[in-house]
mmCIF file with all atom_site columns, C-alpha atoms in Angstrom:
data_model
loop_
_atom_site.group_PDB
_atom_site.id
_atom_site.type_symbol
_atom_site.label_atom_id
_atom_site.label_alt_id
_atom_site.label_comp_id
_atom_site.label_asym_id
_atom_site.label_entity_id
_atom_site.label_seq_id
_atom_site.pdbx_PDB_ins_code
_atom_site.Cartn_x
_atom_site.Cartn_y
_atom_site.Cartn_z
_atom_site.occupancy
_atom_site.B_iso_or_equiv
_atom_site.pdbx_formal_charge
_atom_site.auth_seq_id
_atom_site.auth_comp_id
_atom_site.auth_asym_id
_atom_site.auth_atom_id
_atom_site.pdbx_PDB_model_num
ATOM 1   C CA . SER A 1 1   ? 0.065   -0.071  -0.020  1.00 0.00 ? 1   SER A CA 1
ATOM 2   C CA . TYR A 1 2   ? 1.094   3.699   -0.560  1.00 0.00 ? 2   TYR A CA 1
ATOM 3   C CA . LEU A 1 3   ? -0.243  7.008   0.521   1.00 0.00 ? 3   LEU A CA 1
ATOM 4   C CA . ILE A 1 4   ? -1.203  9.721   -1.811  1.00 0.00 ? 4   ILE A CA 1
ATOM 5   C CA . VAL A 1 5   ? -0.631  13.330  -0.713  1.00 0.00 ? 5   VAL A CA 1
ATOM 6   C CA . MET A 1 6   ? -2.213  15.963  -2.953  1.00 0.00 ? 6   MET A CA 1
ATOM 7   C CA . PRO A 1 7   ? -3.266  19.623  -1.987  1.00 0.00 ? 7   PRO A CA 1
ATOM 8   C CA . ILE A 1 8   ? -6.917  18.983  -2.776  1.00 0.00 ? 8   ILE A CA 1
ATOM 9   C CA . SER A 1 9   ? -9.625  21.718  -2.352  1.00 0.00 ? 9   SER A CA 1
ATOM 10  C CA . ILE A 1 10  ? -13.238 21.104  -2.059  1.00 0.00 ? 10  ILE A CA 1
ATOM 11  C CA . ASN A 1 11  ? -14.883 24.292  -3.309  1.00 0.00 ? 11  ASN A CA 1
ATOM 12  C CA . GLY A 1 12  ? -18.386 25.813  -2.384  1.00 0.00 ? 12  GLY A CA 1
ATOM 13  C CA . SER A 1 13  ? -19.432 25.054  -5.661  1.00 0.00 ? 13  SER A CA 1
ATOM 14  C CA . GLY A 1 14  ? -19.514 21.219  -4.938  1.00 0.00 ? 14  GLY A CA 1
ATOM 15  C CA . THR A 1 15  ? -16.442 20.786  -7.263  1.00 0.00 ? 15  THR A CA 1
ATOM 16  C CA . ILE A 1 16  ? -12.945 19.480  -6.296  1.00 0.00 ? 16  ILE A CA 1
ATOM 17  C CA . THR A 1 17  ? -9.553  20.880  -7.488  1.00 0.00 ? 17  THR A CA 1
ATOM 18  C CA . GLY A 1 18  ? -6.177  20.118  -7.213  1.00 0.00 ? 18  GLY A CA 1
ATOM 19  C CA . ILE A 1 19  ? -6.181  15.970  -8.261  1.00 0.00 ? 19  ILE A CA 1
ATOM 20  C CA . ALA A 1 20  ? -3.553  15.740  -10.752 1.00 0.00 ? 20  ALA A CA 1
ATOM 21  C CA . VAL A 1 21  ? -3.992  13.367  -13.710 1.00 0.00 ? 21  VAL A CA 1
ATOM 22  C CA . GLY A 1 22  ? -3.358  10.042  -12.965 1.00 0.00 ? 22  GLY A CA 1
ATOM 23  C CA . GLY A 1 23  ? -3.643  11.038  -9.284  1.00 0.00 ? 23  GLY A CA 1
ATOM 24  C CA . LEU A 1 24  ? -5.906  8.253   -8.346  1.00 0.00 ? 24  LEU A CA 1
ATOM 25  C CA . PRO A 1 25  ? -5.230  4.651   -8.224  1.00 0.00 ? 25  PRO A CA 1
ATOM 26  C CA . ASP A 1 26  ? -6.907  2.634   -11.193 1.00 0.00 ? 26  ASP A CA 1
ATOM 27  C CA . GLY A 1 27  ? -10.208 1.023   -10.215 1.00 0.00 ? 27  GLY A CA 1
ATOM 28  C CA . CYS A 1 28  ? -10.947 3.275   -7.296  1.00 0.00 ? 28  CYS A CA 1
ATOM 29  C CA . VAL A 1 29  ? -13.999 5.001   -8.586  1.00 0.00 ? 29  VAL A CA 1
ATOM 30  C CA . GLN A 1 30  ? -16.688 2.484   -9.171  1.00 0.00 ? 30  GLN A CA 1
ATOM 31  C CA . ILE A 1 31  ? -19.874 2.645   -11.423 1.00 0.00 ? 31  ILE A CA 1
ATOM 32  C CA . ALA A 1 32  ? -22.078 3.036   -8.334  1.00 0.00 ? 32  ALA A CA 1
ATOM 33  C CA . ASP A 1 33  ? -20.085 6.152   -7.543  1.00 0.00 ? 33  ASP A CA 1
ATOM 34  C CA . LEU A 1 34  ? -20.865 8.146   -10.657 1.00 0.00 ? 34  LEU A CA 1
ATOM 35  C CA . ALA A 1 35  ? -23.869 10.279  -10.738 1.00 0.00 ? 35  ALA A CA 1
ATOM 36  C CA . THR A 1 36  ? -25.625 8.556   -13.736 1.00 0.00 ? 36  THR A CA 1
ATOM 37  C CA . THR A 1 37  ? -29.107 8.010   -14.754 1.00 0.00 ? 37  THR A CA 1
ATOM 38  C CA . GLY A 1 38  ? -30.643 4.694   -16.379 1.00 0.00 ? 38  GLY A CA 1
ATOM 39  C CA . THR A 1 39  ? -29.584 0.968   -15.843 1.00 0.00 ? 39  THR A CA 1
ATOM 40  C CA . ALA A 1 40  ? -26.051 -0.175  -16.409 1.00 0.00 ? 40  ALA A CA 1
ATOM 41  C CA . SER A 1 41  ? -26.192 -3.717  -18.327 1.00 0.00 ? 41  SER A CA 1
ATOM 42  C CA . ASN A 1 42  ? -24.958 -5.558  -21.205 1.00 0.00 ? 42  ASN A CA 1
ATOM 43  C CA . SER A 1 43  ? -27.392 -3.875  -23.639 1.00 0.00 ? 43  SER A CA 1
ATOM 44  C CA . THR A 1 44  ? -26.558 -0.416  -22.531 1.00 0.00 ? 44  THR A CA 1
ATOM 45  C CA . PHE A 1 45  ? -23.618 1.957   -22.662 1.00 0.00 ? 45  PHE A CA 1
ATOM 46  C CA . LEU A 1 46  ? -22.696 5.053   -20.780 1.00 0.00 ? 46  LEU A CA 1
ATOM 47  C CA . ARG A 1 47  ? -23.307 8.282   -23.028 1.00 0.00 ? 47  ARG A CA 1
ATOM 48  C CA . GLY A 1 48  ? -21.595 11.724  -22.559 1.00 0.00 ? 48  GLY A CA 1
ATOM 49  C CA . ASP A 1 49  ? -24.472 13.045  -20.607 1.00 0.00 ? 49  ASP A CA 1
ATOM 50  C CA . ALA A 1 50  ? -23.815 10.187  -18.111 1.00 0.00 ? 50  ALA A CA 1
ATOM 51  C CA . ALA A 1 51  ? -27.083 8.321   -18.907 1.00 0.00 ? 51  ALA A CA 1
ATOM 52  C CA . PHE A 1 52  ? -27.020 4.749   -19.531 1.00 0.00 ? 52  PHE A CA 1
ATOM 53  C CA . ALA A 1 53  ? -28.935 3.927   -22.850 1.00 0.00 ? 53  ALA A CA 1
ATOM 54  C CA . GLU A 1 54  ? -29.443 1.346   -25.536 1.00 0.00 ? 54  GLU A CA 1
ATOM 55  C CA . ALA A 1 55  ? -27.548 2.066   -28.744 1.00 0.00 ? 55  ALA A CA 1
ATOM 56  C CA . GLY A 1 56  ? -30.369 3.537   -31.248 1.00 0.00 ? 56  GLY A CA 1
ATOM 57  C CA . GLY A 1 57  ? -30.182 4.826   -34.929 1.00 0.00 ? 57  GLY A CA 1
ATOM 58  C CA . GLY A 1 58  ? -31.531 2.015   -37.093 1.00 0.00 ? 58  GLY A CA 1
ATOM 59  C CA . LYS A 1 59  ? -31.402 -1.002  -35.036 1.00 0.00 ? 59  LYS A CA 1
ATOM 60  C CA . LEU A 1 60  ? -33.532 -3.571  -36.498 1.00 0.00 ? 60  LEU A CA 1
ATOM 61  C CA . LEU A 1 61  ? -35.974 -5.004  -33.723 1.00 0.00 ? 61  LEU A CA 1
ATOM 62  C CA . GLY A 1 62  ? -38.125 -7.127  -35.554 1.00 0.00 ? 62  GLY A CA 1
ATOM 63  C CA . VAL A 1 63  ? -39.777 -8.349  -39.090 1.00 0.00 ? 63  VAL A CA 1
ATOM 64  C CA . HIS A 1 64  ? -43.447 -8.660  -39.163 1.00 0.00 ? 64  HIS A CA 1
ATOM 65  C CA . THR A 1 65  ? -45.326 -10.349 -42.102 1.00 0.00 ? 65  THR A CA 1
ATOM 66  C CA . ALA A 1 66  ? -48.429 -11.253 -43.403 1.00 0.00 ? 66  ALA A CA 1
ATOM 67  C CA . SER A 1 67  ? -49.948 -12.761 -46.687 1.00 0.00 ? 67  SER A CA 1
ATOM 68  C CA . TYR A 1 68  ? -53.550 -12.797 -48.376 1.00 0.00 ? 68  TYR A CA 1
ATOM 69  C CA . THR A 1 69  ? -54.647 -15.072 -51.186 1.00 0.00 ? 69  THR A CA 1
ATOM 70  C CA . THR A 1 70  ? -58.233 -14.762 -51.440 1.00 0.00 ? 70  THR A CA 1
ATOM 71  C CA . GLN A 1 71  ? -59.606 -13.165 -54.495 1.00 0.00 ? 71  GLN A CA 1
ATOM 72  C CA . THR A 1 72  ? -61.178 -9.406  -53.897 1.00 0.00 ? 72  THR A CA 1
ATOM 73  C CA . THR A 1 73  ? -63.171 -7.796  -56.386 1.00 0.00 ? 73  THR A CA 1
ATOM 74  C CA . CYS A 1 74  ? -62.723 -3.777  -56.500 1.00 0.00 ? 74  CYS A CA 1
ATOM 75  C CA . SER A 1 75  ? -65.194 -2.137  -58.758 1.00 0.00 ? 75  SER A CA 1
ATOM 76  C CA . GLY A 1 76  ? -67.334 1.210   -58.620 1.00 0.00 ? 76  GLY A CA 1
ATOM 77  C CA . SER A 1 77  ? -66.373 4.475   -57.844 1.00 0.00 ? 77  SER A CA 1
ATOM 78  C CA . GLY A 1 78  ? -64.195 4.680   -54.727 1.00 0.00 ? 78  GLY A CA 1
ATOM 79  C CA . THR A 1 79  ? -61.718 3.074   -52.629 1.00 0.00 ? 79  THR A CA 1
ATOM 80  C CA . HIS A 1 80  ? -62.272 -0.589  -51.657 1.00 0.00 ? 80  HIS A CA 1
ATOM 81  C CA . ASP A 1 81  ? -60.221 -2.940  -49.377 1.00 0.00 ? 81  ASP A CA 1
ATOM 82  C CA . THR A 1 82  ? -58.185 -5.602  -51.293 1.00 0.00 ? 82  THR A CA 1
ATOM 83  C CA . GLY A 1 83  ? -58.095 -7.895  -48.307 1.00 0.00 ? 83  GLY A CA 1
ATOM 84  C CA . LEU A 1 84  ? -54.394 -7.593  -47.420 1.00 0.00 ? 84  LEU A CA 1
ATOM 85  C CA . GLN A 1 85  ? -53.645 -6.627  -43.805 1.00 0.00 ? 85  GLN A CA 1
ATOM 86  C CA . ILE A 1 86  ? -51.372 -7.006  -41.050 1.00 0.00 ? 86  ILE A CA 1
ATOM 87  C CA . VAL A 1 87  ? -51.690 -6.185  -37.252 1.00 0.00 ? 87  VAL A CA 1
ATOM 88  C CA . VAL A 1 88  ? -48.490 -5.338  -35.894 1.00 0.00 ? 88  VAL A CA 1
ATOM 89  C CA . THR A 1 89  ? -47.781 -5.573  -32.040 1.00 0.00 ? 89  THR A CA 1
ATOM 90  C CA . PRO A 1 90  ? -44.800 -3.272  -31.442 1.00 0.00 ? 90  PRO A CA 1
ATOM 91  C CA . ILE A 1 91  ? -41.824 -4.808  -29.885 1.00 0.00 ? 91  ILE A CA 1
ATOM 92  C CA . ALA A 1 92  ? -40.776 -1.315  -28.389 1.00 0.00 ? 92  ALA A CA 1
ATOM 93  C CA . LEU A 1 93  ? -42.256 1.749   -27.744 1.00 0.00 ? 93  LEU A CA 1
ATOM 94  C CA . GLY A 1 94  ? -40.975 4.584   -30.034 1.00 0.00 ? 94  GLY A CA 1
ATOM 95  C CA . SER A 1 95  ? -40.393 2.475   -33.040 1.00 0.00 ? 95  SER A CA 1
ATOM 96  C CA . LYS A 1 96  ? -40.477 3.325   -36.673 1.00 0.00 ? 96  LYS A CA 1
ATOM 97  C CA . PHE A 1 97  ? -41.606 0.979   -39.362 1.00 0.00 ? 97  PHE A CA 1
ATOM 98  C CA . LEU A 1 98  ? -40.673 0.577   -42.819 1.00 0.00 ? 98  LEU A CA 1
ATOM 99  C CA . VAL A 1 99  ? -43.745 -1.053  -44.525 1.00 0.00 ? 99  VAL A CA 1
ATOM 100 C CA . GLN A 1 100 ? -43.431 -2.906  -47.717 1.00 0.00 ? 100 GLN A CA 1
ATOM 101 C CA . ALA A 1 101 ? -46.739 -4.112  -49.266 1.00 0.00 ? 101 ALA A CA 1
ATOM 102 C CA . PHE A 1 102 ? -46.658 -6.159  -52.502 1.00 0.00 ? 102 PHE A CA 1
ATOM 103 C CA . GLN A 1 103 ? -49.979 -6.062  -53.915 1.00 0.00 ? 103 GLN A CA 1
ATOM 104 C CA . GLN A 1 104 ? -50.925 -8.643  -56.602 1.00 0.00 ? 104 GLN A CA 1
ATOM 105 C CA . GLY A 1 105 ? -54.021 -7.940  -58.876 1.00 0.00 ? 105 GLY A CA 1
ATOM 106 C CA . GLN A 1 106 ? -55.854 -7.545  -62.181 1.00 0.00 ? 106 GLN A CA 1
ATOM 107 C CA . VAL A 1 107 ? -56.632 -4.365  -63.643 1.00 0.00 ? 107 VAL A CA 1
ATOM 108 C CA . SER A 1 108 ? -59.390 -4.526  -66.483 1.00 0.00 ? 108 SER A CA 1
ATOM 109 C CA . ILE A 1 109 ? -61.793 -2.646  -68.507 1.00 0.00 ? 109 ILE A CA 1
ATOM 110 C CA . ASN A 1 110 ? -64.539 -3.410  -71.056 1.00 0.00 ? 110 ASN A CA 1
ATOM 111 C CA . SER A 1 111 ? -65.197 -0.219  -73.156 1.00 0.00 ? 111 SER A CA 1
ATOM 112 C CA . ASP A 1 112 ? -62.607 2.530   -72.395 1.00 0.00 ? 112 ASP A CA 1
ATOM 113 C CA . PRO A 1 113 ? -58.997 2.598   -73.471 1.00 0.00 ? 113 PRO A CA 1
ATOM 114 C CA . SER A 1 114 ? -57.929 3.951   -69.620 1.00 0.00 ? 114 SER A CA 1
ATOM 115 C CA . CYS A 1 115 ? -57.114 1.334   -66.965 1.00 0.00 ? 115 CYS A CA 1
ATOM 116 C CA . VAL A 1 116 ? -56.313 3.815   -64.343 1.00 0.00 ? 116 VAL A CA 1
ATOM 117 C CA . TRP A 1 117 ? -56.494 3.272   -60.677 1.00 0.00 ? 117 TRP A CA 1
ATOM 118 C CA . HIS A 1 118 ? -54.608 4.158   -57.416 1.00 0.00 ? 118 HIS A CA 1
ATOM 119 C CA . ALA A 1 119 ? -53.335 1.929   -54.486 1.00 0.00 ? 119 ALA A CA 1
ATOM 120 C CA . ARG A 1 120 ? -52.809 3.094   -50.876 1.00 0.00 ? 120 ARG A CA 1
ATOM 121 C CA . ILE A 1 121 ? -51.568 1.688   -47.692 1.00 0.00 ? 121 ILE A CA 1
ATOM 122 C CA . ASP A 1 122 ? -53.645 2.990   -44.884 1.00 0.00 ? 122 ASP A CA 1
ATOM 123 C CA . ARG A 1 123 ? -52.828 2.659   -41.009 1.00 0.00 ? 123 ARG A CA 1
ATOM 124 C CA . LYS A 1 124 ? -54.732 2.867   -37.825 1.00 0.00 ? 124 LYS A CA 1
ATOM 125 C CA . VAL A 1 125 ? -53.531 2.485   -34.262 1.00 0.00 ? 125 VAL A CA 1
ATOM 126 C CA . ALA A 1 126 ? -55.644 0.405   -31.782 1.00 0.00 ? 126 ALA A CA 1
ATOM 127 C CA . SER A 1 127 ? -59.405 0.942   -32.512 1.00 0.00 ? 127 SER A CA 1
ATOM 128 C CA . GLY A 1 128 ? -58.678 4.400   -34.127 1.00 0.00 ? 128 GLY A CA 1
ATOM 129 C CA . SER A 1 129 ? -59.696 5.386   -37.740 1.00 0.00 ? 129 SER A CA 1
ATOM 130 C CA . PHE A 1 130 ? -57.727 4.222   -40.775 1.00 0.00 ? 130 PHE A CA 1
ATOM 131 C CA . THR A 1 131 ? -55.629 7.167   -42.187 1.00 0.00 ? 131 THR A CA 1
ATOM 132 C CA . THR A 1 132 ? -53.439 6.961   -45.674 1.00 0.00 ? 132 THR A CA 1
ATOM 133 C CA . VAL A 1 133 ? -49.879 6.860   -44.939 1.00 0.00 ? 133 VAL A CA 1
ATOM 134 C CA . HIS A 1 134 ? -48.855 6.270   -48.767 1.00 0.00 ? 134 HIS A CA 1
ATOM 135 C CA . ARG A 1 135 ? -50.610 6.400   -51.930 1.00 0.00 ? 135 ARG A CA 1
ATOM 136 C CA . ASN A 1 136 ? -49.660 5.721   -55.582 1.00 0.00 ? 136 ASN A CA 1
ATOM 137 C CA . ASP A 1 137 ? -51.679 7.545   -58.290 1.00 0.00 ? 137 ASP A CA 1
ATOM 138 C CA . TYR A 1 138 ? -52.549 6.950   -62.029 1.00 0.00 ? 138 TYR A CA 1
ATOM 139 C CA . LEU A 1 139 ? -51.607 3.178   -61.952 1.00 0.00 ? 139 LEU A CA 1
ATOM 140 C CA . GLY A 1 140 ? -52.264 1.113   -65.098 1.00 0.00 ? 140 GLY A CA 1
ATOM 141 C CA . GLN A 1 141 ? -51.859 2.200   -68.752 1.00 0.00 ? 141 GLN A CA 1
ATOM 142 C CA . THR A 1 142 ? -53.618 3.393   -71.665 1.00 0.00 ? 142 THR A CA 1
ATOM 143 C CA . PHE A 1 143 ? -55.067 0.002   -73.486 1.00 0.00 ? 143 PHE A CA 1
ATOM 144 C CA . PRO A 1 144 ? -57.167 -0.525  -76.296 1.00 0.00 ? 144 PRO A CA 1
ATOM 145 C CA . ASN A 1 145 ? -60.750 -1.727  -75.205 1.00 0.00 ? 145 ASN A CA 1
ATOM 146 C CA . GLN A 1 146 ? -61.257 -4.899  -73.275 1.00 0.00 ? 146 GLN A CA 1
ATOM 147 C CA . VAL A 1 147 ? -57.839 -5.217  -72.279 1.00 0.00 ? 147 VAL A CA 1
ATOM 148 C CA . ARG A 1 148 ? -56.517 -6.386  -68.759 1.00 0.00 ? 148 ARG A CA 1
ATOM 149 C CA . GLU A 1 149 ? -52.981 -6.104  -66.958 1.00 0.00 ? 149 GLU A CA 1
ATOM 150 C CA . GLU A 1 150 ? -51.700 -8.236  -64.137 1.00 0.00 ? 150 GLU A CA 1
ATOM 151 C CA . ASP A 1 151 ? -49.094 -6.836  -61.976 1.00 0.00 ? 151 ASP A CA 1
ATOM 152 C CA . VAL A 1 152 ? -47.358 -7.152  -58.573 1.00 0.00 ? 152 VAL A CA 1
ATOM 153 C CA . THR A 1 153 ? -47.761 -3.444  -57.303 1.00 0.00 ? 153 THR A CA 1
ATOM 154 C CA . PRO A 1 154 ? -44.874 -2.494  -54.417 1.00 0.00 ? 154 PRO A CA 1
ATOM 155 C CA . LEU A 1 155 ? -45.926 -0.028  -52.164 1.00 0.00 ? 155 LEU A CA 1
ATOM 156 C CA . VAL A 1 156 ? -43.138 1.239   -49.588 1.00 0.00 ? 156 VAL A CA 1
ATOM 157 C CA . VAL A 1 157 ? -43.331 3.679   -46.613 1.00 0.00 ? 157 VAL A CA 1
ATOM 158 C CA . TYR A 1 158 ? -41.392 4.778   -43.913 1.00 0.00 ? 158 TYR A CA 1
ATOM 159 C CA . ASP A 1 159 ? -44.018 5.216   -40.987 1.00 0.00 ? 159 ASP A CA 1
ATOM 160 C CA . THR A 1 160 ? -43.483 7.038   -37.658 1.00 0.00 ? 160 THR A CA 1
ATOM 161 C CA . PRO A 1 161 ? -46.746 6.227   -35.944 1.00 0.00 ? 161 PRO A CA 1
ATOM 162 C CA . THR A 1 162 ? -47.836 7.673   -32.340 1.00 0.00 ? 162 THR A CA 1
ATOM 163 C CA . TYR A 1 163 ? -48.751 4.796   -30.213 1.00 0.00 ? 163 TYR A CA 1
ATOM 164 C CA . SER A 1 164 ? -48.928 3.613   -26.394 1.00 0.00 ? 164 SER A CA 1
ATOM 165 C CA . ALA A 1 165 ? -47.861 0.228   -24.659 1.00 0.00 ? 165 ALA A CA 1
ATOM 166 C CA . GLY A 1 166 ? -50.070 -2.592  -25.414 1.00 0.00 ? 166 GLY A CA 1
ATOM 167 C CA . GLN A 1 167 ? -51.511 -1.061  -28.728 1.00 0.00 ? 167 GLN A CA 1
ATOM 168 C CA . THR A 1 168 ? -51.578 -2.639  -32.129 1.00 0.00 ? 168 THR A CA 1
ATOM 169 C CA . ILE A 1 169 ? -50.589 -0.828  -35.514 1.00 0.00 ? 169 ILE A CA 1
ATOM 170 C CA . THR A 1 170 ? -52.685 -2.250  -38.404 1.00 0.00 ? 170 THR A CA 1
ATOM 171 C CA . TYR A 1 171 ? -51.833 -1.582  -42.072 1.00 0.00 ? 171 TYR A CA 1
ATOM 172 C CA . LYS A 1 172 ? -53.890 -2.459  -45.152 1.00 0.00 ? 172 LYS A CA 1
ATOM 173 C CA . THR A 1 173 ? -54.074 -2.036  -48.815 1.00 0.00 ? 173 THR A CA 1
ATOM 174 C CA . THR A 1 174 ? -56.887 -0.335  -50.694 1.00 0.00 ? 174 THR A CA 1
ATOM 175 C CA . ALA A 1 175 ? -57.597 0.084   -54.364 1.00 0.00 ? 175 ALA A CA 1
ATOM 176 C CA . GLY A 1 176 ? -59.259 3.127   -55.821 1.00 0.00 ? 176 GLY A CA 1
ATOM 177 C CA . ILE A 1 177 ? -61.408 3.061   -58.852 1.00 0.00 ? 177 ILE A CA 1
ATOM 178 C CA . TYR A 1 178 ? -62.331 6.428   -60.599 1.00 0.00 ? 178 TYR A CA 1
ATOM 179 C CA . THR A 1 179 ? -65.332 5.625   -62.297 1.00 0.00 ? 179 THR A CA 1
ATOM 180 C CA . SER A 1 180 ? -68.288 3.060   -62.251 1.00 0.00 ? 180 SER A CA 1
ATOM 181 C CA . ASN A 1 181 ? -68.412 3.208   -65.947 1.00 0.00 ? 181 ASN A CA 1
ATOM 182 C CA . TYR A 1 182 ? -66.822 1.127   -68.719 1.00 0.00 ? 182 TYR A CA 1
ATOM 183 C CA . GLY A 1 183 ? -66.593 -2.205  -66.427 1.00 0.00 ? 183 GLY A CA 1
ATOM 184 C CA . LEU A 1 184 ? -63.111 -0.747  -64.975 1.00 0.00 ? 184 LEU A CA 1
ATOM 185 C CA . LYS A 1 185 ? -62.431 -2.994  -62.005 1.00 0.00 ? 185 LYS A CA 1
ATOM 186 C CA . TYR A 1 186 ? -59.339 -4.281  -59.855 1.00 0.00 ? 186 TYR A CA 1
ATOM 187 C CA . THR A 1 187 ? -59.158 -7.807  -58.716 1.00 0.00 ? 187 THR A CA 1
ATOM 188 C CA . ALA A 1 188 ? -56.924 -8.470  -56.216 1.00 0.00 ? 188 ALA A CA 1
ATOM 189 C CA . GLN A 1 189 ? -55.290 -11.849 -55.614 1.00 0.00 ? 189 GLN A CA 1
ATOM 190 C CA . ASN A 1 190 ? -56.726 -12.439 -59.080 1.00 0.00 ? 190 ASN A CA 1
ATOM 191 C CA . ASP A 1 191 ? -56.696 -16.244 -59.201 1.00 0.00 ? 191 ASP A CA 1
ATOM 192 C CA . GLY A 1 192 ? -57.606 -16.594 -55.602 1.00 0.00 ? 192 GLY A CA 1
ATOM 193 C CA . SER A 1 193 ? -54.848 -19.074 -54.966 1.00 0.00 ? 193 SER A CA 1
ATOM 194 C CA . GLY A 1 194 ? -51.279 -19.206 -53.394 1.00 0.00 ? 194 GLY A CA 1
ATOM 195 C CA . ASN A 1 195 ? -49.929 -18.529 -57.026 1.00 0.00 ? 195 ASN A CA 1
ATOM 196 C CA . ASN A 1 196 ? -51.229 -15.293 -56.972 1.00 0.00 ? 196 ASN A CA 1
ATOM 197 C CA . ARG A 1 197 ? -50.583 -13.951 -53.227 1.00 0.00 ? 197 ARG A CA 1
ATOM 198 C CA . SER A 1 198 ? -50.013 -10.466 -51.658 1.00 0.00 ? 198 SER A CA 1
ATOM 199 C CA . ASP A 1 199 ? -47.806 -9.916  -48.929 1.00 0.00 ? 199 ASP A CA 1
ATOM 200 C CA . PHE A 1 200 ? -46.644 -7.258  -46.192 1.00 0.00 ? 200 PHE A CA 1
ATOM 201 C CA . ILE A 1 201 ? -43.451 -7.071  -44.806 1.00 0.00 ? 201 ILE A CA 1
ATOM 202 C CA . VAL A 1 202 ? -43.023 -4.690  -41.762 1.00 0.00 ? 202 VAL A CA 1
ATOM 203 C CA . TRP A 1 203 ? -39.553 -3.920  -40.616 1.00 0.00 ? 203 TRP A CA 1
ATOM 204 C CA . GLU A 1 204 ? -39.450 -2.501  -36.819 1.00 0.00 ? 204 GLU A CA 1
ATOM 205 C CA . VAL A 1 205 ? -36.465 -0.430  -36.229 1.00 0.00 ? 205 VAL A CA 1
ATOM 206 C CA . ALA A 1 206 ? -35.182 1.525   -33.158 1.00 0.00 ? 206 ALA A CA 1
ATOM 207 C CA . GLN A 1 207 ? -35.575 5.328   -33.297 1.00 0.00 ? 207 GLN A CA 1
#
């Protein structure tokens, strides 16, 4: 053992001066002696503001998926559910969500050259109302009469919903038809089997 002798001053402001660099033996200051906040664990680190916190900034927390194969006809002016939906139970509070929908379907028309429709991703939190978080307009092309087109339409949105502990987040896709005329319709999951499947993939990331 040895004795360290240093001129140390305890100031009225609560600060201590007079301790030279390297003046204290290694290991004499323990974590419990520090004025920190948060909890020290194998999943946290000590930040510059003296707080123990988990590493953030894009950490992948989990992947949520859902599929749908039932044929669903969307016709008549307005917006229609395609049947594709996912209910997400967040792994953590404050998460962000990269939402990908791959909507399979066939757009067709009988007596007009314009097969125009739009696709949306709608979202609700818990038992609230759905709101649109992403929309693609003017899908389809201009065709000769009585022509149809079958596609998988990709929809992607980075969503930042506000939610509380225990609440679920529901996403669904919808198809919008601009007119009730000409036999215009969108048939989601066109053949009604697993061969024409629509999918949701929701990536949950730390804020």
